[in-house]
Amino acid sequence: ITNQKDGNYNRAHYKLTADITLNTGDAANWKSTAPANESTSIGTWSNATSSFGGTFDGNNKTISGLYISPESGDNYGLFGAIQGGAVIKNFALVNSYVYSPGGNVAAIAGTTDRSDEGDILIENIYVDAYVYSGGNNAGGIVGTISNTTYDESYVTGMLTVNKVTFV
């Protein structure tokens, strides 16, 4: 997933066909002793094609052992930045560890981006992860929600989180 050839995650679509184990061992210990494999977040905050705006259907599979712990920056999670139009659904993320030295960190998405491109849906997800921030804006599912607008006459860039468990 993280090797999208042209870096364009804007409307990419993925469906897991098997469980994924990235690391073994207890994620509770990874703050002091890193596991063998470090992952990179999917999508970044830099422009409209680099944040994730497609569909990620976990197909009721499990991702285990995600470890993200960069030396600098912010916007980290399984997805670094998701934008309007993104749909992330149907999987479990377990025994995982996500750290951001700058902030905007969560197990699923470090930040939301570009609300004018549509709504974001995160649903039917189970998360068992350790999330740490060296800065600010840490969350279990989404670290920070950016670029949303609400007033009495309209709402743009809705983020809907449905049937999500974080332990």
Short mmCIF file of C-alpha atoms in Angstrom, two decimals:
data_model
loop_
_atom_site.label_atom_id
_atom_site.label_comp_id
_atom_site.label_asym_id
_atom_site.label_seq_id
_atom_site.Cartn_x
_atom_site.Cartn_y
_atom_site.Cartn_z
CA ILE A 1 0.00 0.00 0.00
CA THR A 2 2.69 2.49 0.94
CA ASN A 3 4.49 2.14 -2.40
CA GLN A 4 1.91 3.82 -4.63
CA LYS A 5 4.15 4.45 -7.67
CA ASP A 6 3.20 8.04 -8.45
CA GLY A 7 2.45 9.06 -4.85
CA ASN A 8 -1.16 9.84 -5.83
CA TYR A 9 -3.45 8.56 -3.08
CA ASN A 10 -6.24 10.95 -4.00
CA ARG A 11 -8.65 8.34 -5.34
CA ALA A 12 -6.78 5.06 -4.87
CA HIS A 13 -8.85 2.03 -3.86
CA TYR A 14 -7.67 -0.96 -1.83
CA LYS A 15 -9.25 -4.11 -0.48
CA LEU A 16 -7.38 -6.46 1.85
CA THR A 17 -7.53 -10.11 0.85
CA ALA A 18 -5.63 -11.55 3.82
CA ASP A 19 -4.60 -10.67 7.37
CA ILE A 20 -1.33 -8.71 7.61
CA THR A 21 1.26 -9.15 10.37
CA LEU A 22 3.91 -6.41 10.24
CA ASN A 23 5.61 -7.19 13.58
CA THR A 24 5.25 -9.71 16.36
CA GLY A 25 5.84 -9.23 20.08
CA ASP A 26 4.02 -6.95 22.51
CA ALA A 27 3.41 -3.37 21.29
CA ALA A 28 3.39 -2.28 24.95
CA ASN A 29 7.19 -2.66 24.91
CA TRP A 30 7.87 -0.84 21.62
CA LYS A 31 8.27 2.60 23.20
CA SER A 32 11.59 1.44 24.66
CA THR A 33 12.51 -1.38 22.26
CA ALA A 34 11.52 -1.02 18.61
CA PRO A 35 10.35 -4.09 16.71
CA ALA A 36 12.03 -5.24 13.49
CA ASN A 37 9.85 -3.41 10.95
CA GLU A 38 8.87 0.26 10.86
CA SER A 39 5.96 1.33 8.65
CA THR A 40 5.25 4.55 6.80
CA SER A 41 1.86 6.28 6.99
CA ILE A 42 -0.29 6.17 3.89
CA GLY A 43 -0.76 9.70 2.53
CA THR A 44 0.72 13.01 3.65
CA TRP A 45 -0.46 16.57 4.24
CA SER A 46 1.47 18.20 1.38
CA ASN A 47 -1.05 18.50 -1.51
CA ALA A 48 -4.38 17.32 -2.90
CA THR A 49 -2.98 14.13 -4.43
CA SER A 50 -0.78 13.07 -1.52
CA SER A 51 -3.46 12.78 1.19
CA PHE A 52 -5.64 9.65 1.00
CA GLY A 53 -9.04 10.25 -0.55
CA GLY A 54 -9.96 6.82 -1.86
CA THR A 55 -11.43 3.69 -0.33
CA PHE A 56 -9.65 1.33 2.01
CA ASP A 57 -11.85 -1.72 2.61
CA GLY A 58 -10.23 -4.03 5.14
CA ASN A 59 -12.63 -6.78 4.10
CA ASN A 60 -12.99 -7.85 7.77
CA LYS A 61 -9.27 -8.70 7.96
CA THR A 62 -6.73 -7.84 10.70
CA ILE A 63 -3.62 -5.67 10.51
CA SER A 64 -1.30 -6.54 13.37
CA GLY A 65 1.99 -5.06 14.54
CA LEU A 66 1.90 -1.63 12.89
CA TYR A 67 4.86 0.38 14.21
CA ILE A 68 5.34 4.04 13.26
CA SER A 69 7.93 6.12 15.12
CA PRO A 70 9.63 8.76 12.93
CA GLU A 71 12.35 11.10 14.16
CA SER A 72 10.54 14.28 13.06
CA GLY A 73 7.33 15.68 11.65
CA ASP A 74 3.65 15.27 12.35
CA ASN A 75 0.50 13.68 10.85
CA TYR A 76 1.04 10.00 11.58
CA GLY A 77 -1.23 6.98 11.79
CA LEU A 78 -2.03 4.09 9.49
CA PHE A 79 -3.01 7.05 7.29
CA GLY A 80 -1.01 10.25 7.73
CA ALA A 81 -3.65 12.50 6.16
CA ILE A 82 -7.08 11.65 4.77
CA GLN A 83 -9.15 14.00 2.67
CA GLY A 84 -12.77 14.48 1.69
CA GLY A 85 -14.09 11.46 -0.14
CA ALA A 86 -12.07 8.94 1.90
CA VAL A 87 -13.79 5.77 3.08
CA ILE A 88 -11.90 3.62 5.60
CA LYS A 89 -13.76 0.55 6.81
CA ASN A 90 -14.07 -3.08 7.86
CA PHE A 91 -10.87 -4.10 9.65
CA ALA A 92 -9.13 -4.53 12.98
CA LEU A 93 -5.83 -2.81 13.78
CA VAL A 94 -4.30 -4.63 16.74
CA ASN A 95 -1.08 -4.85 18.75
CA SER A 96 0.16 -1.60 17.21
CA TYR A 97 2.18 1.49 18.18
CA VAL A 98 2.06 4.95 16.60
CA TYR A 99 4.17 7.93 17.69
CA SER A 100 4.47 11.45 16.30
CA PRO A 101 7.22 13.77 17.55
CA GLY A 102 5.30 16.82 16.32
CA GLY A 103 1.65 15.95 16.90
CA ASN A 104 -1.47 15.12 14.89
CA VAL A 105 -1.29 11.42 15.61
CA ALA A 106 -3.79 8.59 15.93
CA ALA A 107 -4.04 4.90 15.18
CA ILE A 108 -6.12 5.38 12.02
CA ALA A 109 -5.49 8.94 10.71
CA GLY A 110 -3.14 11.65 11.91
CA THR A 111 -5.24 14.40 10.37
CA THR A 112 -8.10 15.14 8.02
CA ASP A 113 -7.50 17.47 5.08
CA ARG A 114 -9.36 19.38 2.37
CA SER A 115 -12.95 19.19 3.53
CA ASP A 116 -14.21 20.86 0.36
CA GLU A 117 -13.65 17.60 -1.51
CA GLY A 118 -16.43 15.76 0.32
CA ASP A 119 -17.24 13.85 3.46
CA ILE A 120 -15.04 11.29 5.19
CA LEU A 121 -16.37 7.97 6.49
CA ILE A 122 -14.60 5.74 9.01
CA GLU A 123 -16.66 2.71 10.00
CA ASN A 124 -16.66 -0.82 11.31
CA ILE A 125 -13.14 -0.68 12.77
CA TYR A 126 -11.67 -2.18 15.92
CA VAL A 127 -8.43 -0.62 17.22
CA ASP A 128 -6.10 -1.88 19.96
CA ALA A 129 -3.04 0.38 19.77
CA TYR A 130 -0.68 2.60 21.74
CA VAL A 131 -0.71 6.20 20.52
CA TYR A 132 1.83 8.79 21.70
CA SER A 133 2.46 12.42 20.77
CA GLY A 134 5.60 14.44 21.40
CA GLY A 135 3.60 17.56 20.58
CA ASN A 136 -0.16 17.97 20.58
CA ASN A 137 -3.36 16.65 18.99
CA ALA A 138 -3.37 12.94 19.75
CA GLY A 139 -6.42 10.75 19.35
CA GLY A 140 -7.38 7.12 19.20
CA ILE A 141 -8.99 7.22 15.75
CA VAL A 142 -8.18 10.71 14.32
CA GLY A 143 -5.52 13.04 15.77
CA THR A 144 -6.88 16.32 14.47
CA ILE A 145 -9.78 17.38 12.29
CA SER A 146 -8.83 20.21 9.94
CA ASN A 147 -10.65 22.33 7.40
CA THR A 148 -14.25 21.63 8.37
CA THR A 149 -16.94 24.27 8.27
CA TYR A 150 -20.16 24.40 10.26
CA ASP A 151 -22.80 27.04 10.67
CA GLU A 152 -26.58 26.96 10.94
CA SER A 153 -27.09 26.90 7.17
CA TYR A 154 -24.54 24.32 6.03
CA VAL A 155 -21.86 21.85 6.97
CA THR A 156 -18.93 20.93 4.72
CA GLY A 157 -16.39 18.23 5.20
CA MET A 158 -18.31 15.99 7.57
CA LEU A 159 -16.31 13.31 9.34
CA THR A 160 -18.51 10.35 10.23
CA VAL A 161 -17.17 7.72 12.61
CA ASN A 162 -19.54 4.75 12.90
CA LYS A 163 -19.15 1.42 14.73
CA VAL A 164 -15.56 2.06 15.81
CA THR A 165 -13.99 0.64 18.97
CA PHE A 166 -10.71 1.89 20.44
CA VAL A 167 -9.16 0.06 23.39
#
